[in-house]
Coordinates of C-alpha atoms in Angstrom, one line a residue:
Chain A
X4 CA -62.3 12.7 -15.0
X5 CA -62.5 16.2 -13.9
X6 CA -64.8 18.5 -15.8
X7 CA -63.2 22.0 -17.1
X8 CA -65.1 24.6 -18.4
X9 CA -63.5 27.2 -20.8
X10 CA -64.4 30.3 -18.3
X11 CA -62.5 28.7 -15.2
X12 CA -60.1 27.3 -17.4
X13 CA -59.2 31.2 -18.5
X14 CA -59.1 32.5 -15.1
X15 CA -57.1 29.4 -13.7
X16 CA -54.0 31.2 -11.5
X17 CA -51.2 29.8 -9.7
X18 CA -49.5 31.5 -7.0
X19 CA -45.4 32.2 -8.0
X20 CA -44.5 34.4 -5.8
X21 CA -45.7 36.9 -2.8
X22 CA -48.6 38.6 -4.9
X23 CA -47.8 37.4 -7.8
X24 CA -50.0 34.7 -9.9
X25 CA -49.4 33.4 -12.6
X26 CA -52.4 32.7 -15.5
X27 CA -52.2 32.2 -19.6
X28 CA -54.5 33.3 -22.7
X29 CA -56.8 31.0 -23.8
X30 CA -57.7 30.5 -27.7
X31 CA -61.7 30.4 -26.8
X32 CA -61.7 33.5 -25.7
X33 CA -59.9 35.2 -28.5
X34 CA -61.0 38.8 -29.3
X35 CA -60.2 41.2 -32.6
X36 CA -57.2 42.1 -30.7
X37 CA -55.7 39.7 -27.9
X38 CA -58.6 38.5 -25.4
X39 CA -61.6 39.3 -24.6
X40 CA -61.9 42.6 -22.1
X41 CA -64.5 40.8 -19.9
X42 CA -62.2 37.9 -19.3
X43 CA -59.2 39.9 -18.2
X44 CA -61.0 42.0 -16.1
X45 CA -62.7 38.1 -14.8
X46 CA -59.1 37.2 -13.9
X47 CA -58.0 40.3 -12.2
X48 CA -60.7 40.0 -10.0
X49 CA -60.2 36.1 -9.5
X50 CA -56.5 36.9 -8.7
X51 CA -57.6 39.3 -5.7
X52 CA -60.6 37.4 -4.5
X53 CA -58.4 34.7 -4.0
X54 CA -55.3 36.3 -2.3
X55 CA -55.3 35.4 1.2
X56 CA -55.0 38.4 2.4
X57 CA -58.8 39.9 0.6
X58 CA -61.7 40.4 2.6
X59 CA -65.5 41.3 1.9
X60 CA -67.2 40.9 -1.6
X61 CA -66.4 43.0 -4.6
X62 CA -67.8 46.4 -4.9
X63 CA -65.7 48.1 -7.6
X64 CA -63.2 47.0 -10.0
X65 CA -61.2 49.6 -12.9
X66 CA -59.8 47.8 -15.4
X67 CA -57.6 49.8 -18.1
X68 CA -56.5 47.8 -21.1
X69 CA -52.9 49.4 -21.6
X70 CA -52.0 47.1 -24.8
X71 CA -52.9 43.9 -26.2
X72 CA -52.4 41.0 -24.2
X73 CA -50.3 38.3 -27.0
X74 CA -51.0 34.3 -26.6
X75 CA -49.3 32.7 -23.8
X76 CA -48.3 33.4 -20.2
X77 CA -49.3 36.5 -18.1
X78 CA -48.5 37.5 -14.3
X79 CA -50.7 39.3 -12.0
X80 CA -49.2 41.7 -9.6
X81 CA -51.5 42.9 -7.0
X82 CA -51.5 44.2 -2.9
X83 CA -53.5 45.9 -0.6
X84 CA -52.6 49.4 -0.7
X85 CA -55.1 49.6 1.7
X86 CA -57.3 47.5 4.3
X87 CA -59.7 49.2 7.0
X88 CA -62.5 47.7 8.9
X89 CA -65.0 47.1 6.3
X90 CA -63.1 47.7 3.4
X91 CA -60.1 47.1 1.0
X92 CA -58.0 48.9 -1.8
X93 CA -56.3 46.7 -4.2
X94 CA -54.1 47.4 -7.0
X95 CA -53.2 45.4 -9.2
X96 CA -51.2 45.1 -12.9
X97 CA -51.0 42.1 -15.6
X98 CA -47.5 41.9 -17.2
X99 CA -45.8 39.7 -20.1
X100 CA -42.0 39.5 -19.5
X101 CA -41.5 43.6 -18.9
X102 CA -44.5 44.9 -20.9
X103 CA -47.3 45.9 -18.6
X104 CA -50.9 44.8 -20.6
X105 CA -53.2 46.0 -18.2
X106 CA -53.7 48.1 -15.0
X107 CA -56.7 47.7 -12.3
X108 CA -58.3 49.0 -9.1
X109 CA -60.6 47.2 -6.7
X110 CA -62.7 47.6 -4.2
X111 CA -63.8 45.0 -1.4
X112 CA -66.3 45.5 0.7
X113 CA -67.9 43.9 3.6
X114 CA -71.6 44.6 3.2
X115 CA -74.2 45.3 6.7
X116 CA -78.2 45.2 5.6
X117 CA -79.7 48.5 6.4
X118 CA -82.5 50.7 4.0
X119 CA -81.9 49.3 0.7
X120 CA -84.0 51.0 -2.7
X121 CA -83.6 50.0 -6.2
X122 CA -84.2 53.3 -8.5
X123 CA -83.2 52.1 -11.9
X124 CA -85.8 50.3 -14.0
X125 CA -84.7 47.3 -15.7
X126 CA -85.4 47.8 -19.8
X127 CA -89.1 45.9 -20.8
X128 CA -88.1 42.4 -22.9
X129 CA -90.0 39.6 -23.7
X130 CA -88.9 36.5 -22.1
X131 CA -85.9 35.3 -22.9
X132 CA -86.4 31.6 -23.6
X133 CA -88.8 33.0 -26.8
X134 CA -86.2 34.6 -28.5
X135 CA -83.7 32.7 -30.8
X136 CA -80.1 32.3 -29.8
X137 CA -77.7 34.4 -32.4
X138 CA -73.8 34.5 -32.3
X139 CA -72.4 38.1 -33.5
X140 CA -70.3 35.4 -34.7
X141 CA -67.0 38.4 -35.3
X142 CA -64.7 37.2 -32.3
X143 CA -64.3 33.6 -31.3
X144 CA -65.3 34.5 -27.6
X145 CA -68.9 35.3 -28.5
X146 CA -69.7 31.3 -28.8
X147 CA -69.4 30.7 -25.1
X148 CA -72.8 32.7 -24.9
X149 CA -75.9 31.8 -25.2
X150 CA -77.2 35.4 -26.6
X151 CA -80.8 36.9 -27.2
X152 CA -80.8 39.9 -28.5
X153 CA -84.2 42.2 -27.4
X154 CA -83.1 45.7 -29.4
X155 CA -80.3 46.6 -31.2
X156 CA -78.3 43.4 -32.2
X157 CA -74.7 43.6 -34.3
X158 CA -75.0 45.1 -37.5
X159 CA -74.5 42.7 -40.4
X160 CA -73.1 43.5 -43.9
X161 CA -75.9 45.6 -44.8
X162 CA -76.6 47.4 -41.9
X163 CA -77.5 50.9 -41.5
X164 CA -77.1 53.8 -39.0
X165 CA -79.0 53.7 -35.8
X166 CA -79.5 56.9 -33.9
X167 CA -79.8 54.7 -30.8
X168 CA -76.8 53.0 -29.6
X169 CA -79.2 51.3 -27.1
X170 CA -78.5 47.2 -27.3
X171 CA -80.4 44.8 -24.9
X172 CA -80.2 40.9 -24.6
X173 CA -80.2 38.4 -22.4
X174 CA -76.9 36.5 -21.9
X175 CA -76.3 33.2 -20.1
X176 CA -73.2 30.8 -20.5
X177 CA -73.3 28.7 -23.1
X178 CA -72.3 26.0 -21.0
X179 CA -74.3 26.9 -18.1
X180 CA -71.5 27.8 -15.6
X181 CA -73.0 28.9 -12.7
X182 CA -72.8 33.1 -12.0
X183 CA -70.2 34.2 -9.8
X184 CA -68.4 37.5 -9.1
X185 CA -65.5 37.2 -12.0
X186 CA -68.2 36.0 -14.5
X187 CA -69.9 38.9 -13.3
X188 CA -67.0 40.7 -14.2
X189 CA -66.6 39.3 -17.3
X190 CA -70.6 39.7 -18.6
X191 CA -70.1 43.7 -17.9
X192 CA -68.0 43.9 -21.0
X193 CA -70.6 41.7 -23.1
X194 CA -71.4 44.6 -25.3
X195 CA -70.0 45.0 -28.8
X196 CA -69.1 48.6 -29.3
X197 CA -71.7 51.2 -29.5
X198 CA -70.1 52.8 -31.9
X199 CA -71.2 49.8 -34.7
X200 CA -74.8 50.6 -34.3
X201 CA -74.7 54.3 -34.6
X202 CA -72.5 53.6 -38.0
X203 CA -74.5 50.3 -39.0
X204 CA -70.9 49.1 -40.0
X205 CA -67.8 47.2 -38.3
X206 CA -65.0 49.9 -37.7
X207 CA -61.8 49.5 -35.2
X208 CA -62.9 50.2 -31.6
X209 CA -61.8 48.5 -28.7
X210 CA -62.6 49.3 -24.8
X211 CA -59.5 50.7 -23.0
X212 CA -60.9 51.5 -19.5
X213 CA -63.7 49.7 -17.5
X214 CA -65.4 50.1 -14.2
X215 CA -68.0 47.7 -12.5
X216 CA -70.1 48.6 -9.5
X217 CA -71.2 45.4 -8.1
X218 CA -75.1 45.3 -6.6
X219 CA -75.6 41.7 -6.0
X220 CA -73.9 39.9 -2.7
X221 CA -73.1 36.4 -3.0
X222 CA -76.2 35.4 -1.8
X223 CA -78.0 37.3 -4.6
X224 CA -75.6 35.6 -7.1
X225 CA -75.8 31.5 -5.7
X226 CA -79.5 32.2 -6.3
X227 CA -79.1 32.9 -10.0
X228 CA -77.1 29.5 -10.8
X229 CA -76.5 29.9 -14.8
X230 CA -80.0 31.6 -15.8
X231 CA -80.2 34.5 -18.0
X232 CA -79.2 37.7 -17.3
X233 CA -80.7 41.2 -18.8
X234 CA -77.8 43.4 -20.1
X235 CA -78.5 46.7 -21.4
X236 CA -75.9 49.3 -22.6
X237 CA -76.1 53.0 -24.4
X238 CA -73.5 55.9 -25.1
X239 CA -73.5 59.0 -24.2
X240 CA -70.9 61.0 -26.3
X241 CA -69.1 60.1 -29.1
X242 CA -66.1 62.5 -29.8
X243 CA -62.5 62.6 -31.4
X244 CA -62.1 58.6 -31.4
X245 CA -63.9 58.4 -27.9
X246 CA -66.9 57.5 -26.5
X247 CA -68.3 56.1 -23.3
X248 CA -71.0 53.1 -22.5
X249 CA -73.1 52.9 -19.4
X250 CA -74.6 49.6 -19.0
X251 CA -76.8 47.6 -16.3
X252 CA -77.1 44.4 -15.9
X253 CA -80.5 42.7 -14.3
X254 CA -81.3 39.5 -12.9
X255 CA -84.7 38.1 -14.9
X256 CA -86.1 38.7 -11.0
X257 CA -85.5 42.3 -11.7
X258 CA -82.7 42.7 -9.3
X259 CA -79.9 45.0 -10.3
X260 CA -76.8 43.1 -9.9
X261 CA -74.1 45.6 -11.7
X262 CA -73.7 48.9 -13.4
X263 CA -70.7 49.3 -15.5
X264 CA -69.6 52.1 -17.1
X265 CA -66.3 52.0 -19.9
X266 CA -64.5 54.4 -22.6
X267 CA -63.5 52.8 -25.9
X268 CA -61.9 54.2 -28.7
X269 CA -62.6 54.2 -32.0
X270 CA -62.2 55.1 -35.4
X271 CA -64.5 56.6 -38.7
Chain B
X9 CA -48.6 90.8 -5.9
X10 CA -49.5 87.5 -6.7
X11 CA -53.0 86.5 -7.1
X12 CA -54.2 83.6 -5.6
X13 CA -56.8 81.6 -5.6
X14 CA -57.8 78.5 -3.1
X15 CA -58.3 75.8 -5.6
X16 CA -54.8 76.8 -7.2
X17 CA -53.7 76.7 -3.7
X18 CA -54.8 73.3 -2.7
X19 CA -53.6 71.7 -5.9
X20 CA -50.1 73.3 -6.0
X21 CA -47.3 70.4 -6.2
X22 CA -43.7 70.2 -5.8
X23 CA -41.5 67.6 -7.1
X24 CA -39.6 66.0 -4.1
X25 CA -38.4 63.5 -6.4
X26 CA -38.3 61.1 -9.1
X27 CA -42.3 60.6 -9.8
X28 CA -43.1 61.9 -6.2
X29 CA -44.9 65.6 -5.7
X30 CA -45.3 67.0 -2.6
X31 CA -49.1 69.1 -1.8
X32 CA -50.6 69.8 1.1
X33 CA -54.1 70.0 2.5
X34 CA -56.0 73.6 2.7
X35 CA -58.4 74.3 5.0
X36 CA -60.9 76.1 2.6
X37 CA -61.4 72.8 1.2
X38 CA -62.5 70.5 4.6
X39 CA -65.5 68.1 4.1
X40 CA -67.0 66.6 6.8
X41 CA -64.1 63.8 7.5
X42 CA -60.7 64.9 5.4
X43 CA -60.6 67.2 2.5
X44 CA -63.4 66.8 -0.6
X45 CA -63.2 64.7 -2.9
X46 CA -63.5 66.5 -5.9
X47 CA -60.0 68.8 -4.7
X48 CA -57.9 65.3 -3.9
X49 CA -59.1 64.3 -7.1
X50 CA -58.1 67.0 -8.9
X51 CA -54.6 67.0 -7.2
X52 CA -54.2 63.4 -8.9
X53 CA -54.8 65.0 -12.1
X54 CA -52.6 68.0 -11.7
X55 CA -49.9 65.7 -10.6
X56 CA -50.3 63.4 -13.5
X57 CA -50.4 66.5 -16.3
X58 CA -47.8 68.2 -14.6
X59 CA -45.7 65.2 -15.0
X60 CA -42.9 65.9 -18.0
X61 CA -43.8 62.5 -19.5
X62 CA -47.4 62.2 -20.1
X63 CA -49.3 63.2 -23.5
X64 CA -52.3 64.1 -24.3
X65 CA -55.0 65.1 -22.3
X66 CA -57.4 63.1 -19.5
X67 CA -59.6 61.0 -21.1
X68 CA -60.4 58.6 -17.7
X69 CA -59.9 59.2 -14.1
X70 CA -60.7 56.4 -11.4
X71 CA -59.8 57.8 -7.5
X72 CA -60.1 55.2 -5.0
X73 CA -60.4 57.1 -1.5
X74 CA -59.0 54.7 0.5
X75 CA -58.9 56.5 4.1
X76 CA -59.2 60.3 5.0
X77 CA -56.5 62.4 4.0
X78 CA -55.4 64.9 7.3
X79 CA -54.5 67.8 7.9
X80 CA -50.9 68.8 6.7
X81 CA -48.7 67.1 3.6
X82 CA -49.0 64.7 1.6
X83 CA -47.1 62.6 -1.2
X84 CA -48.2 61.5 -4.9
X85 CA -46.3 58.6 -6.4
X86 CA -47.1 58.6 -10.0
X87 CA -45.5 56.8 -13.2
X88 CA -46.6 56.0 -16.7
X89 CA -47.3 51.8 -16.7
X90 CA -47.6 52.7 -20.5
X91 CA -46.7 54.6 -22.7
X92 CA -48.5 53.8 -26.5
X93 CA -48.6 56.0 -29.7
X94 CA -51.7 58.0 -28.4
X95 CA -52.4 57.4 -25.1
X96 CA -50.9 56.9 -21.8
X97 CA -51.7 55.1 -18.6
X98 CA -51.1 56.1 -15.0
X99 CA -50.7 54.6 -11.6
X100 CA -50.8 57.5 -9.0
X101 CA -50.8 57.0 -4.6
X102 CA -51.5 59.8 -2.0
X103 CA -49.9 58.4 0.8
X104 CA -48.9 60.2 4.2
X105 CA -45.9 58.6 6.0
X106 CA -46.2 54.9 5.6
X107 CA -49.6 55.2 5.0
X108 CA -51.8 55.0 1.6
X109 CA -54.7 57.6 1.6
X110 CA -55.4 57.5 -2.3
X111 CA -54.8 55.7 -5.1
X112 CA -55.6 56.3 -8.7
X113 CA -55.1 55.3 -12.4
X114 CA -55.9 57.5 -15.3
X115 CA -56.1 57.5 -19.3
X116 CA -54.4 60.5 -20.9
X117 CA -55.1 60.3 -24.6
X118 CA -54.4 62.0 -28.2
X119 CA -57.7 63.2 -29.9
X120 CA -58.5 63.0 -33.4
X121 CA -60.9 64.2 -35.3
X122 CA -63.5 62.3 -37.0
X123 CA -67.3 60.7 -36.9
X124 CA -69.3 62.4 -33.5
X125 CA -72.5 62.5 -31.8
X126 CA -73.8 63.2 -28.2
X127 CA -76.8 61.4 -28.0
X128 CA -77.5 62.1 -24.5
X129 CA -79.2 65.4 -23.5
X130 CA -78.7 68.2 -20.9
X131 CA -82.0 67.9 -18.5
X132 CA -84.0 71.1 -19.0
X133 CA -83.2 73.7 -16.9
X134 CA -84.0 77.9 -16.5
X135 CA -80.8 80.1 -16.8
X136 CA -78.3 80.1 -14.1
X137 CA -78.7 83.9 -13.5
X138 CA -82.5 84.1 -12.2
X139 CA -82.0 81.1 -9.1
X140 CA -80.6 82.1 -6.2
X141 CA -77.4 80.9 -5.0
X142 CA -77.4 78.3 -2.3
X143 CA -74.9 77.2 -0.5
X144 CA -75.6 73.6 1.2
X145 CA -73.1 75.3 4.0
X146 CA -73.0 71.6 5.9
X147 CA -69.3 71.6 5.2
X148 CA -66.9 74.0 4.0
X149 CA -66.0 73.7 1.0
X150 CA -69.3 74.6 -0.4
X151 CA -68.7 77.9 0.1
X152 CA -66.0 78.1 -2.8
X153 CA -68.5 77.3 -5.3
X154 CA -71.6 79.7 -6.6
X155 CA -74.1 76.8 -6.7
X156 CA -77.7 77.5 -7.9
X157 CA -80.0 74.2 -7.7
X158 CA -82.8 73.5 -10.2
X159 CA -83.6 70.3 -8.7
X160 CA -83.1 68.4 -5.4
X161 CA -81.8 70.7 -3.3
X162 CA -79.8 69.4 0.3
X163 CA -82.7 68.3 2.8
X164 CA -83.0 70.8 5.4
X165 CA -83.8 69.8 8.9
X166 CA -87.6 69.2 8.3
X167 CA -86.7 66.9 5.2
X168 CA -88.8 64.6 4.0
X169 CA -88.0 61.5 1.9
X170 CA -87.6 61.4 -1.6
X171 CA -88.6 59.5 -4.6
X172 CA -85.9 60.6 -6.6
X173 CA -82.3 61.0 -5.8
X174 CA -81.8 63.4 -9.0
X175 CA -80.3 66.7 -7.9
X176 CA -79.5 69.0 -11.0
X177 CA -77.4 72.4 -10.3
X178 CA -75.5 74.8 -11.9
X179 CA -72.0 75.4 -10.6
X180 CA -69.1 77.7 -11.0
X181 CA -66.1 78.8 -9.0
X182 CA -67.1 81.4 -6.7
X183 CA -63.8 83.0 -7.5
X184 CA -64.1 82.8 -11.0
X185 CA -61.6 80.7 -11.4
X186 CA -62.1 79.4 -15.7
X187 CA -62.1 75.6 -15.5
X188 CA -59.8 73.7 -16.5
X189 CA -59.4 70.1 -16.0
X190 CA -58.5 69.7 -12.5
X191 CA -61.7 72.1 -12.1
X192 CA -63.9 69.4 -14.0
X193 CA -62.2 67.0 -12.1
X194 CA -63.1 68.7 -9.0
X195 CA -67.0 69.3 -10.2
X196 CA -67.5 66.2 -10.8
X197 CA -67.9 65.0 -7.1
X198 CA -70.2 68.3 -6.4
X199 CA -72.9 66.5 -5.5
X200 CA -74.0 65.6 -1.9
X201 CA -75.0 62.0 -1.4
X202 CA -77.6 60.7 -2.7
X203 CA -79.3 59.1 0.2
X204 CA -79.6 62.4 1.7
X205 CA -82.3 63.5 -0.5
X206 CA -83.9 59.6 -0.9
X207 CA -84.2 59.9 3.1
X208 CA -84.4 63.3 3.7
X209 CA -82.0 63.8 6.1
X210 CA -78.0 63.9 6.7
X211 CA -76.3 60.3 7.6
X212 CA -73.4 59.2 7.6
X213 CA -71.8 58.9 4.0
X214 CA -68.7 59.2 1.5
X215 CA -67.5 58.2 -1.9
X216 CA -65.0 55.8 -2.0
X217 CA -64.7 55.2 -5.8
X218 CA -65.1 57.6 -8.6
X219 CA -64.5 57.2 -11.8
X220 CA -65.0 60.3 -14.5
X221 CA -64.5 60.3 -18.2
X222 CA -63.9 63.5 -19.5
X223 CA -65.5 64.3 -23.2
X224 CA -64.3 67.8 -23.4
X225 CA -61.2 68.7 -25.3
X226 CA -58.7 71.7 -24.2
X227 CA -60.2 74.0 -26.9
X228 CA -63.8 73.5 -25.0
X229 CA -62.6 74.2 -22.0
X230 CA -61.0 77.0 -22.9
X231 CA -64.2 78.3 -24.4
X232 CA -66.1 78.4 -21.2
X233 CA -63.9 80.2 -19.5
X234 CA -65.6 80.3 -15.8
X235 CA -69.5 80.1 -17.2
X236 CA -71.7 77.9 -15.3
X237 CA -71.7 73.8 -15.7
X238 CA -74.8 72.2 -15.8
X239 CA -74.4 69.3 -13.3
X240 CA -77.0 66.3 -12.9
X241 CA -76.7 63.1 -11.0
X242 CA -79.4 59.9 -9.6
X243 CA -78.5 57.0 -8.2
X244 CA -79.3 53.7 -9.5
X245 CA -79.6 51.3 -6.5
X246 CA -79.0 51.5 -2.8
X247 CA -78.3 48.3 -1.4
X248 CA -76.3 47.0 2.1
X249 CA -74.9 50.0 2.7
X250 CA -73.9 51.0 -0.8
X251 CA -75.1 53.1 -4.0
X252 CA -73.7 53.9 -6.9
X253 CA -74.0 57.4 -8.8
X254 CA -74.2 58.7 -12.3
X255 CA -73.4 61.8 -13.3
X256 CA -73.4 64.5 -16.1
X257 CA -72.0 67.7 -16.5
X258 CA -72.8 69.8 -19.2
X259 CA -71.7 73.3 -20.6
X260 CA -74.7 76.1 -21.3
X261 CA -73.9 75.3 -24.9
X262 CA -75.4 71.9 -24.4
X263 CA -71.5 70.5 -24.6
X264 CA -71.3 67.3 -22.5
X265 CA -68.0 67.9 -21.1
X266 CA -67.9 64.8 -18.9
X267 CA -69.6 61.7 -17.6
X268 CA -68.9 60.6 -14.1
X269 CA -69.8 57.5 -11.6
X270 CA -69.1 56.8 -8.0
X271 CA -70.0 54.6 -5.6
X272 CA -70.5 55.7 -2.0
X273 CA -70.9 54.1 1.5
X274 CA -73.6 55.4 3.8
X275 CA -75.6 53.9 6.8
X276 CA -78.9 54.1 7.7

């Protein structure tokens, strides 16, 4: 008996044709609208580091969510635009049938020690394993986390107005997957949108473009196996049904391992 | 007589064909290998809002600089991968012969009115008028900006390290060129790198990712006509021969007209 895990089962490609692989949606991971962002953006990424072709780690990866992605079958182009030395451009676009869904960018990098400095703080929060698990419980996807919430959790049915759209939690798989690059990936788009907590209230919002910077090298990550990991997000500027999210993402070692930045839109 | 100016110059596009424009590299704008960022950038952008398809205006810009652009032409391939009821999303390449120098995606995007809030805010600074201009002068480009630094100014050659990697200037054309948003584009990548002030010397560095989301609407821009921007960045960590940056730019208002991230290579 083989056993599957609902994050490797959503990011499971086969190869159909030259740069083209082949993947489907997954119920699990259902979102408001079509998937969850952090497990497209979790396939992209598998699709290139898996391409014979890629070299290095992942440094950067843009992912813009053109439409909704419906249930069933998607296909991945994606080539090297460009490869140097110590370095590789990929582009790369998921379509259904003729409809492109969503559009990426990534970076590969082959990374060389040399001075190193971490500037960022991570956020203070109490241990995680003393904080009870919550599920925001709107979108099916949420369940596959183990969540604890440190400030600003979901507004419920009463909520009110925050003028902080600061959240923090820690976030680990629910199933205790070990951490690799895509669920890397995929944990950068944990956040529900900012805009909820400044409105204490539910509205439509969705992200539609999201970059990662990825810290950590492989080693960094294989040293984390499935343990918590310290996610914190604000907003900057909310304006005309826009508004962006910065986020970090900490190892409970206090090692940055991404900064991810996004623009959603919303509306009220 | 027609009146020109350098940044028009270096962003001026033909069509040479169906979603192709022809530009060409100017010499005013050289950085230390290829042309600045900030110029190539906003080349992408022109070529994108130039283009008789797209709506809206730029919401996101990600430029992945992929290898140094030289001296002489250069092509942008550019088409709409979507095209929805208010926004848009692009695919752009620079390429010169066979080869790809550039490539690009973008968000252009309807606003609407409704709910806002900055919640960020501008780091303090004294009025542009009473600091001295400064130009960094290390390439050339610098010279077509008035830059007048309030914070982490370029290491000269006695430099000493750094805590901090937070430089905060205010910039304008040094033509007077009004910004538009190619010209925020272009600001956004102002800044030197970062390691240069945490080591307090010059080495060997570029951006090879940036990513810019752009909170001012036309009727803003149009408002500052060619006033000073506020301009902050930090990094967050340095780490195998990487660091990523985060960026504001502000208005004298106190508008935050755009966020902006990068990350950058360096050694040393």
């Amino acid at each position: 008996m083989i056993e599957t895990h609902p994050f490797d089962d959503a990011i499971r490609l086969e190869t159909v044709g030259t740069g083209t692989v082949r993947g489907r949606t997954h119920p699990e991971w259902a979102n408001m609208v079509g998937p969850f962002g952090g497990i497209t953006a979790a396939a992209m990424l598998r699709a290139i580091e898996s391409h014979p072709d890629r070299i290095g780690e992942p440094l950067a990866l843009t992912v813009n969510y053109a439409a909704p992605i419906t249930d069933g079958d998607f296909d991945i182009f994606l080539r090297a635009a460009r490869t140097n030395r110590t370095n590789q451009h990929w582009i790369a676009e998921l379509s259904q049938g003729e409809d492109a869904k969503t559009t990426a960018t990534a970076l590969f990098a082959l990374r060389r020690d040399g001075w190193a400095d971490t500037e960022s703080r991570p956020p203070s929060a109490p241990d995680p394993d003393g904080i009870p698990p919550t599920d925001p419980g709107l979108v099916r996807w949420t369940s596959l986390y183990d969540m604890r919430f440190v400030e600003g959790p979901m507004p419920g049915k009463d909520g009110r107005p925050s003028p902080s759209s600061t959240t923090t939690l820690w976030v680990r798989d629910a199933g205790r997957r070990r951490l690799d690059y895509p669920a890397l990936a995929a944990l950068c788009d944990i956040f529900y949108p900012r805009v909820y907590l400044r409105r204490g209230a539910i509205v439509p919002a969705g992200t539609i473009s999201l970059t990662t910077y990825f810290h950590a090298d492989q080693q960094q990550l294989d040293g984390l196996g499935s343990d918590f990991v310290l996610c914190t997000a604000h907003a900057n500027r909310f304006t005309r049904g826009y508004f962006d999210q910065s986020a970090q993402l900490w190892s409970r070692g206090g090692v940055l391992l991404a900064t991810t930045h996004q623009v959603v839109y919303f509306k009220g």
